[in-house]
XYZ file of C-alpha atoms in Angstrom:
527
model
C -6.244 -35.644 104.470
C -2.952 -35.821 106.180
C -3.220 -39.166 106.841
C -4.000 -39.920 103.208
C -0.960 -37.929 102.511
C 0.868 -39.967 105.058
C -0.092 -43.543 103.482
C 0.587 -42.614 99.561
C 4.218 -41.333 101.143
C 5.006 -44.890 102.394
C 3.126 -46.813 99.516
C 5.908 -44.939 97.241
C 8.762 -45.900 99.419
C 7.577 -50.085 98.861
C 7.400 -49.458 95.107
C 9.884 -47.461 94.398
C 13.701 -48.777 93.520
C 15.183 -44.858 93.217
C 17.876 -43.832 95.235
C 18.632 -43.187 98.525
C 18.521 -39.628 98.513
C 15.175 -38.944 97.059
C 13.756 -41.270 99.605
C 15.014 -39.426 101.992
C 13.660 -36.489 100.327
C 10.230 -37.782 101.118
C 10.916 -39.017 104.424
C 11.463 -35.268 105.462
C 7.998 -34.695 103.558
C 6.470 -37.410 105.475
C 7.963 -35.263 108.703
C 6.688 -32.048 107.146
C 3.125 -33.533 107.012
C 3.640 -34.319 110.960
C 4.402 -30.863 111.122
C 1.573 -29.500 109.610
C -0.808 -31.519 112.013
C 0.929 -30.186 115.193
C 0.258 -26.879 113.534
C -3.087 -27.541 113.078
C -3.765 -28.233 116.411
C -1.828 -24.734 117.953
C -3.701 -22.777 115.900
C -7.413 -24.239 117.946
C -6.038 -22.461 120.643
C -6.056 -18.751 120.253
C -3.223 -18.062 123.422
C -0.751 -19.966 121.424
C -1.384 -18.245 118.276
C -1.290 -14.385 119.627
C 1.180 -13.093 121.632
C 0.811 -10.920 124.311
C 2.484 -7.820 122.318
C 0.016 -8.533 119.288
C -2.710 -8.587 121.475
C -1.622 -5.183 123.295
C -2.461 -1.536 121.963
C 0.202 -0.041 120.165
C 1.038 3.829 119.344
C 3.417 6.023 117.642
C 4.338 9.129 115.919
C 3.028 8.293 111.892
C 4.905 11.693 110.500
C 8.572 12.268 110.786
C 9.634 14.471 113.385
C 10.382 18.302 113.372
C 8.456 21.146 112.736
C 5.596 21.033 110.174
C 2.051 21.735 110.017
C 0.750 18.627 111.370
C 1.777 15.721 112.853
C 0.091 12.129 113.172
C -0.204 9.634 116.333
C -1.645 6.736 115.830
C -3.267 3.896 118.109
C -4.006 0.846 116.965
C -5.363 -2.530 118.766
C -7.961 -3.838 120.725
C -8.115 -0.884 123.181
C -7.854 1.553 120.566
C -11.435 3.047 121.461
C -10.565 3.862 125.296
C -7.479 5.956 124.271
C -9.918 7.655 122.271
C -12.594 7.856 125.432
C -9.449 8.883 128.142
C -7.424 11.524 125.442
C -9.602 12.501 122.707
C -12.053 15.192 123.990
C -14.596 16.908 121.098
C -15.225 20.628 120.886
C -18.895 20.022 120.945
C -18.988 18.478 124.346
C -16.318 20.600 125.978
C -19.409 22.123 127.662
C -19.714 18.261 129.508
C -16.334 16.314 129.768
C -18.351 13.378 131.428
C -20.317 13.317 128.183
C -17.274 13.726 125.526
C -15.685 10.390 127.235
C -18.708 8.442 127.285
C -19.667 9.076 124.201
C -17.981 6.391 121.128
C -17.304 8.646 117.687
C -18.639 8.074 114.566
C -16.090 5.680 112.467
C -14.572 7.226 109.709
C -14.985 10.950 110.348
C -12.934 13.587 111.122
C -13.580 15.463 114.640
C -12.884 18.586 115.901
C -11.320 18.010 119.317
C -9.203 18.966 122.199
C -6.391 16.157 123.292
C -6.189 16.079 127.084
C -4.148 14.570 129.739
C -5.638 11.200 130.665
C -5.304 11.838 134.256
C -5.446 16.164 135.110
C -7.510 16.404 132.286
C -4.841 19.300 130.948
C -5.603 20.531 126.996
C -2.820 19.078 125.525
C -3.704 20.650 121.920
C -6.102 21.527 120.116
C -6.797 19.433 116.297
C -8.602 16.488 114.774
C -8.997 12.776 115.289
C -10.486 10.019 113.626
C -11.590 6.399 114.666
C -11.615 3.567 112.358
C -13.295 0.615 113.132
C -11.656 -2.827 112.532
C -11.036 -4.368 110.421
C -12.113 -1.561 107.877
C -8.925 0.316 108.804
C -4.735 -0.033 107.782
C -4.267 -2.880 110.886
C -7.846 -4.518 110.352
C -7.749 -3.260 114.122
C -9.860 -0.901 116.205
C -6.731 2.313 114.574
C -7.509 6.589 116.183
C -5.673 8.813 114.333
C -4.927 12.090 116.225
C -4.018 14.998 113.563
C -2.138 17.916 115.987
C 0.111 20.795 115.687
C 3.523 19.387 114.813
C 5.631 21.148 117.620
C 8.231 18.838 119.418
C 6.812 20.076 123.159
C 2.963 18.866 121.337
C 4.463 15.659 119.951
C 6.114 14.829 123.557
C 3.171 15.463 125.864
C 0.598 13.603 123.928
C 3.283 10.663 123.426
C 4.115 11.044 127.388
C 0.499 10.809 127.902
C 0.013 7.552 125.937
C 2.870 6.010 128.069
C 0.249 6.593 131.366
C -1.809 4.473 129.786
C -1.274 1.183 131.278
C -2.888 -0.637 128.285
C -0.855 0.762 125.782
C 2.553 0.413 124.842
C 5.002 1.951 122.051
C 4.868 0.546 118.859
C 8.185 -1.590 117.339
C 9.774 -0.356 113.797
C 6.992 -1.469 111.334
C 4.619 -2.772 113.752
C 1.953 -1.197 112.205
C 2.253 -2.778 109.010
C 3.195 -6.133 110.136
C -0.253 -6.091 112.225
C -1.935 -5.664 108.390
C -0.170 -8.613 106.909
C -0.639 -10.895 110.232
C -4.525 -9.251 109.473
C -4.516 -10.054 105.912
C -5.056 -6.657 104.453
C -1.354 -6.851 103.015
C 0.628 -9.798 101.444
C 4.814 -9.634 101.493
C 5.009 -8.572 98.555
C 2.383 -5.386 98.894
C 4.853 -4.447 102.206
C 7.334 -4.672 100.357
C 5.988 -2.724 97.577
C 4.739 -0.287 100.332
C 8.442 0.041 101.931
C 9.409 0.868 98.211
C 7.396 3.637 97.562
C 8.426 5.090 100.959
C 11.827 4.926 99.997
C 10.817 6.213 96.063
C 12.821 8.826 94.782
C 12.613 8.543 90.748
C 9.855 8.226 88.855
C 10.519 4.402 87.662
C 10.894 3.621 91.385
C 7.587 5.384 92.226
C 5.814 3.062 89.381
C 7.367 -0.105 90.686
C 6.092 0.680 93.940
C 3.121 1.611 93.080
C 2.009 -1.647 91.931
C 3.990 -3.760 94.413
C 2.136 -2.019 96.822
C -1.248 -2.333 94.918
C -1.118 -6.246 94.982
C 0.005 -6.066 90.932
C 2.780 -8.154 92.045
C 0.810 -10.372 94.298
C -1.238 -11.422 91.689
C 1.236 -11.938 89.207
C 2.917 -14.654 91.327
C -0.269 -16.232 92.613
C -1.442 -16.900 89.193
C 2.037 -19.227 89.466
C 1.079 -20.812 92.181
C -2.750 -21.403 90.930
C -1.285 -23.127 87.815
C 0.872 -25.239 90.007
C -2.198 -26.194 91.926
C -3.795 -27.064 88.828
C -0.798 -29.220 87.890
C -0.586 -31.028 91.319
C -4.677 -31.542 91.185
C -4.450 -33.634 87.775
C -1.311 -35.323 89.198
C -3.205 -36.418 92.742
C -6.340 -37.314 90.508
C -3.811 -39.593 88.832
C -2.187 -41.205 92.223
C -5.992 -41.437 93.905
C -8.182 -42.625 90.655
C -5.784 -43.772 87.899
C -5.730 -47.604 88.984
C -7.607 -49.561 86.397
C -8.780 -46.131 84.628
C -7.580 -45.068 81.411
C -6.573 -41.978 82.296
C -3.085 -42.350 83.161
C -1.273 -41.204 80.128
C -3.169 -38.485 78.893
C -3.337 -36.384 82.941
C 0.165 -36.952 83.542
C 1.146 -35.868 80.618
C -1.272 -32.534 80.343
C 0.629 -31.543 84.044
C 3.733 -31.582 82.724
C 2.958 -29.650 79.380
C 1.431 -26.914 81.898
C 4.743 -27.346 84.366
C 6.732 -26.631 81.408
C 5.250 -23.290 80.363
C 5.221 -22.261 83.683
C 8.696 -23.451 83.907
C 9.504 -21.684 81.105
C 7.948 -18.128 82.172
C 10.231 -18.414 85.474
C 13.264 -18.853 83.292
C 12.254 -15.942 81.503
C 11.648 -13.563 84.301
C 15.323 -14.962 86.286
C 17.000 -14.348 83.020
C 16.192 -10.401 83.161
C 19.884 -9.446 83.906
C 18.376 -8.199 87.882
C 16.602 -5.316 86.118
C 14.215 -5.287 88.485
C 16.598 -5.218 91.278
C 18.649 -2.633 89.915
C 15.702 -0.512 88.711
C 14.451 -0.162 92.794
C 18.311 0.213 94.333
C 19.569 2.139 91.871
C 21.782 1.784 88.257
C 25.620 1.750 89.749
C 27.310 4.375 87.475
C 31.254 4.131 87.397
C 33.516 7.543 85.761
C 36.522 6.580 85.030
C 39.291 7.858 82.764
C 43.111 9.266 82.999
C 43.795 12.267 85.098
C 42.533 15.528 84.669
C 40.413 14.565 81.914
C 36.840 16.496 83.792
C 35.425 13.454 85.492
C 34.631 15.516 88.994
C 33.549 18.333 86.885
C 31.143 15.557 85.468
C 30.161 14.723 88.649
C 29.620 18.314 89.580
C 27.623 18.993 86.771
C 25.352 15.987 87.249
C 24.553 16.838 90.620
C 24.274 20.768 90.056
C 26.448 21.713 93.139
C 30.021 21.421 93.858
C 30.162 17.668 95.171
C 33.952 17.401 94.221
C 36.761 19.325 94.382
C 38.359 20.226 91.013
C 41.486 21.557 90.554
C 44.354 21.868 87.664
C 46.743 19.259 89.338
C 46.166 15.938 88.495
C 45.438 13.119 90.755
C 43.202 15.133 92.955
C 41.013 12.377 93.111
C 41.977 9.580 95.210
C 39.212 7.682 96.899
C 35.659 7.241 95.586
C 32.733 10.040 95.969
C 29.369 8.353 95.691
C 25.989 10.058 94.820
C 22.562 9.547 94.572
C 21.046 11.010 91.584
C 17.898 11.063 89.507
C 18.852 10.619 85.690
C 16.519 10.425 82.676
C 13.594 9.075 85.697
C 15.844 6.034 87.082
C 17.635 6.231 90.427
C 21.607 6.646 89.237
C 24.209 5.982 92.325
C 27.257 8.136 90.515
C 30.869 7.017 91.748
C 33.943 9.387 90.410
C 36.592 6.954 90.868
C 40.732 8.289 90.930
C 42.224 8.970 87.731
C 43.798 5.754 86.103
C 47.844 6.398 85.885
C 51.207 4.891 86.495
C 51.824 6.293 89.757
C 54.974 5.627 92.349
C 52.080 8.149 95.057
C 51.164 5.336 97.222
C 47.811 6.595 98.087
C 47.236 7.790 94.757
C 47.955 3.621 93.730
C 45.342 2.504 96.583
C 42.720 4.699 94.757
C 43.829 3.828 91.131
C 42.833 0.348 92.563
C 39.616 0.615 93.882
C 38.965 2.655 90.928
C 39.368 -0.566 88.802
C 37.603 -2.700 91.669
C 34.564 0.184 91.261
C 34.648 0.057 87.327
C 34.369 -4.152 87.097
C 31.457 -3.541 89.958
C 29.328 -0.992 88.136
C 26.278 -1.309 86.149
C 26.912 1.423 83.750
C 30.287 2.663 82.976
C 31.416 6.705 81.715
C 34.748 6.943 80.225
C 35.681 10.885 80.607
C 39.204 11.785 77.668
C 40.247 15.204 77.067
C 40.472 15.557 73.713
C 43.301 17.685 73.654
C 45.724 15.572 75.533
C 44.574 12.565 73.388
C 46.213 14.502 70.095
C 49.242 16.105 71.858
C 51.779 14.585 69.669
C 49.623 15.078 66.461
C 48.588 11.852 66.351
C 45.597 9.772 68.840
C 46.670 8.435 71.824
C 44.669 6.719 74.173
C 46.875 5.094 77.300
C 46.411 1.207 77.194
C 45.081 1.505 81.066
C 42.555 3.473 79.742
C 41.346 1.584 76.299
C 41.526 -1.592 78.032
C 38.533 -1.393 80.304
C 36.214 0.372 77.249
C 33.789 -1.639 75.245
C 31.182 -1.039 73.023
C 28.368 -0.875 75.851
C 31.120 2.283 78.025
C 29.415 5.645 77.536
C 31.992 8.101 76.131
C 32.290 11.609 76.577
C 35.214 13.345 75.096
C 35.376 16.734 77.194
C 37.024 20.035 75.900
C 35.439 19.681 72.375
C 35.598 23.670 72.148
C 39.759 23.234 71.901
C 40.099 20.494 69.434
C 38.790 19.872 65.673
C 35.695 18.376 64.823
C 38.018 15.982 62.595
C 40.037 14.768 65.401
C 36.917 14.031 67.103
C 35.556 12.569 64.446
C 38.524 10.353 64.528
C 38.511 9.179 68.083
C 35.158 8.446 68.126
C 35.509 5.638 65.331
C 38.466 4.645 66.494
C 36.816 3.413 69.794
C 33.872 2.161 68.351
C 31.186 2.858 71.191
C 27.581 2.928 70.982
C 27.139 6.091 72.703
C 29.858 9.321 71.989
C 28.991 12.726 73.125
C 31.245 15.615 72.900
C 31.419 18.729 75.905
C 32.730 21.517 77.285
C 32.641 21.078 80.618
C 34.084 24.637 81.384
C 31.696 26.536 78.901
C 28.897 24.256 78.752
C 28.907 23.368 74.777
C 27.261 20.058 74.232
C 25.893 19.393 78.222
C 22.150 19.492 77.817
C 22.467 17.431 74.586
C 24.724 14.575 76.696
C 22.444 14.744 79.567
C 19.128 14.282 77.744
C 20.852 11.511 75.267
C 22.632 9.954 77.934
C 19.172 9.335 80.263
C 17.699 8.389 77.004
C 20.698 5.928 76.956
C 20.017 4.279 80.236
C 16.241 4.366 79.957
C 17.337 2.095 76.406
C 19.834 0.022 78.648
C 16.816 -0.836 80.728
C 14.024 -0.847 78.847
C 12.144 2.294 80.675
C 11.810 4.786 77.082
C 8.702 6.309 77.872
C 6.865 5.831 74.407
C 7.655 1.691 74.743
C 6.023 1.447 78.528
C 3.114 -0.326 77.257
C 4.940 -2.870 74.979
C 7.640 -3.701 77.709
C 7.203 -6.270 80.788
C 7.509 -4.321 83.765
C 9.944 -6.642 86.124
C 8.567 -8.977 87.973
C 12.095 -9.407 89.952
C 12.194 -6.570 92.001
C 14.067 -8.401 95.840
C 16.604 -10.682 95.997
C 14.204 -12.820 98.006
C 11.434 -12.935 95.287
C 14.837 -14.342 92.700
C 15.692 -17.224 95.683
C 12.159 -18.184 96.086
C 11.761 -18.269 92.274
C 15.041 -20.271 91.289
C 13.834 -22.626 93.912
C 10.426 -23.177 92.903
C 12.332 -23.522 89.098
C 14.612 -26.629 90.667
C 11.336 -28.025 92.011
C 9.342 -27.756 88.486
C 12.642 -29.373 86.796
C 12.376 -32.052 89.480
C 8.794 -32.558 88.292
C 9.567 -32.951 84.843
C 12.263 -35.273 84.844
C 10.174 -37.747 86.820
C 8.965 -40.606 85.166
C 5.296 -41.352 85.232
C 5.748 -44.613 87.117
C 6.852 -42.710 89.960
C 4.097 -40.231 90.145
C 3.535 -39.623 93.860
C 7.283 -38.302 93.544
C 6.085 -35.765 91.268
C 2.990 -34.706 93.042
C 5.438 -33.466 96.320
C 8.211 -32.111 93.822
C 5.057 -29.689 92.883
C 3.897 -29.382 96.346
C 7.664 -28.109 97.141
C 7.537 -25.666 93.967
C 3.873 -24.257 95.147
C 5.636 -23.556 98.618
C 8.695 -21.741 96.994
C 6.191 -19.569 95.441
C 3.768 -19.170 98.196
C 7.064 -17.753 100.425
C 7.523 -15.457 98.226
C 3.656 -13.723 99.020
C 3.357 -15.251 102.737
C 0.712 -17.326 102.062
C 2.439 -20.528 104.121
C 4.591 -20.175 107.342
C 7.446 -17.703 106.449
C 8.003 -16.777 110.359
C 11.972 -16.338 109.184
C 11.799 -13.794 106.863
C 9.053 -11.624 108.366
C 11.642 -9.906 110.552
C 13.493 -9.076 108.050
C 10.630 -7.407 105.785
C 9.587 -5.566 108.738
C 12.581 -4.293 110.757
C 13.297 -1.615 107.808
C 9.995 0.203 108.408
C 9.896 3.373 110.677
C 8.504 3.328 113.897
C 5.099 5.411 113.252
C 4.894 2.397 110.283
């Protein structure tokens, strides 16, 4: 096969008159095919394709650390059973130690046991343990569970104990995890979705997860790749049988009808304004207005507990307070920036600035007035500073409502000509529960997440930055494809192999060594 692949490369470079530069495109296919053989042959030799620490048994604490009810070791690897024989000691046998070691547990069952010391024999604790035998377990490895009291003096002698254990060793952040991907019981995207949901803390977070981490995603883009398969099949059928056939025409041309659908649908999902993206960091929220206008008591308000000082002097705001907040379901990250003024302060002017810099930044941004220094002089007001950074997408709250008259607001609110105007007290509390149920009905609008559309909307497929990059590439590739000419068809068959690869990086199913640390090194320890 590779030396097929090999001989139709160099045909094409004979025949062809194109430029330079795509030959030397395929001359670095041509190398990539070398490649692959010298792959091949590593992998017939099991040493070079396992490292020692893969091949090593691996433990950790599972459960974060502190005081709780119960707390999780696991062991996972090839060795996994003689922790279980040296440590794990069942009440049933305490009678005969000799016979408790000697004796391999029933997979998949939770025992009663003692944990001991491997070497005094010293009761350790007293809990449960489990054994699951691979590769029905998390790893695909021989994996015991120990379930014991979670006291720090507990958690440290059975992890002190493990260390005697010269065939064990501690387990690296996410090792756990990356031993089910390197096992196949995960794809990237499913540890991925997995890290999400560990990380969840809305709703629409926990959903995305959810089916990240339940392959939804995985299958989603490998029905991409199997249609770019499909394409490159009817497009090799064309280089390998098409001489002297009539076939020509009509399969080159049926691959790139089905290249450009599938181009199309990629378009589609980059073009989602990073929803996805946003959706799993979190919607960047800006509050901006002049000072004094209520934008920490906002902020306050929104998080329920005194996260900014408030005061009657203005300016009291003069760097940016950040928080993490749940809104309407979707994971809000809230910023109060400084009050926007002519000011001669000059730390009041460096936060006026980033305020700006924060405001052209944001997803989402709040414009806080107070009504009642808006009509001071009888007529509306609004500072230029101020009305030059609102549009028709800002959200709008015009605070002290309780001091002003419903025609004034009335007024302002058509004179800025927003989608979204609420009016509040924030000092009495007039009008907050209305804002804050309309304004998370707002953002769930913003980003398609209303609860009685779920079922008619897409759910992102875009959820990493590396899942975009992989995409846009494949996109070039497909693009590449269709703007080559039939004549030069084995062109077209590797600008499809090269989109299939884009898209198979983005699930790990081809060599992705260079972004595996960087899935990984984000998981906890016990992970």
């Amino acid at each position: 096969m590779i030396v097929h692949r090999l001989a139709r490369h160099f045909t094409a470079f004979r025949k062809s008159k194109r430029s330079f530069s795509i030959l030397s495109r395929h001359l670095d296919a041509a190398s990539t095919v070398f490649a692959s053989a010298a792959r091949l042959e590593r992998v017939e030799d099991p040493e070079l394709v396992l490292s020692d620490a893969q091949r090593r048994t691996i433990y950790a604490l599972s459960t974060p650390p502190g005081k709780a009810g119960v707390a999780v070791i696991r062991v996972s690897g090839p060795d996994a059973l003689r922790v279980w024989s040296c440590m794990v000691m069942a009440n049933s046998d305490a009678r005969s130690k000799d016979k408790a070691r000697e004796t391999d547990p029933e997979p998949w069952k939770m025992h009663r046991c003692k944990i001991i010391h491997p070497e005094s024999g010293e009761s350790l604790d007293d809990g449960l343990a489990v054994f699951f035998r691979g590769p029905k377990s998390f790893t695909t490895e021989d994996v015991v569970e120990m379930h014991i009291h979670s006291g720090r003096a507990i958690i440290a002698s059975i992890l002190s104990a493990l260390s005697r254990l010269s065939f064990c060793r501690p387990a690296e952040r996410g090792e756990f995890t990356r031993r089910a991907f390197e096992g196949g019981r995960l794809d990237l995207t499913q540890v991925e979705g997995l890290k999400d949901l560990i990380d969840a803390e809305t709703e629409s977070q926990r959903k995305a997860a959810l089916k990240a981490a339940g392959g939804t995603t995985r299958a989603r883009f490998e029905s991409m790749r199997d249609e770019i398969i499909k394409c490159l099949a009817l497009v090799e059928a064309l280089i390998d049988f098409g001489e002297g056939e009539e076939i020509e025409k009509g399969v080159y041309e049926l691959a790139r009808k089905r290249a450009l659908v599938l181009y199309h649908t990629i378009q589609h999902h980059l073009s989602d304004n990073r929803r996805g993206e946003i959706l799993r960091s979190g919607i960047r929220l800006a509050i901006f207005g002049p000072p004094n206008a209520g934008k920490s008591s906002l902020l306050n308000f929104l998080a329920q507990r005194e996260a900014a000082i408030v005061t009657p002097v203005p300016g009291t705001t003069r760097d940016i307070l950040e928080l993490s907040l749940d809104i309407g379901g979707l994971p809000v990250i809230v910023a109060d920036t400084a009050g926007l003024r002519h000011t001669d302060d000059v730390v009041e002017k460096i936060g006026v600035e980033r305020a700006r810099q924060t405001i052209d930044k944001s997803d989402v941004s709040l414009c806080v007035l107070s009504l009642p220094e808006l009509t001071l002089s009888g007529t509306i007001h609004i500072p230029p500073a101020i009305s030059s950074l609102i549009s028709e997408d800002t959200i709008l709250l015009l605070n002290k409502a309780d001091l002003v008259s419903a025609s004034h607001i009335n007024a302002i609110s058509k004179l800025l000509g927003v989608k979204h105007t609420w009016q509040v007290s924030l000092t009495s509390g007039e009008g907050t529960q209305a804002f804050l149920e309309g304004f998370g009905r707002a953002l769930q609008e913003r980003y398609d997440m209303l609860q009685e559309r779920v079922s008619e909307i897409e759910e992102p497929l875009i959820t990493h930055s590396r899942h975009r990059a992989h995409l846009e590439s494949a996109s070039k590739f497909l693009q590449a494809f269709l703007d080559t000419p039939a004549e030069d068809v084995v062109f077209g068959a590797e600008e499809l192999r090269y989109a299939a690869q884009a898209i198979g990086k983005i699930s790990g199913l081809i060599d992705v060594e260079d972004v595996l640390d960087a899935v990984f090194r984000d998981f906890c320890i016990g992970k």
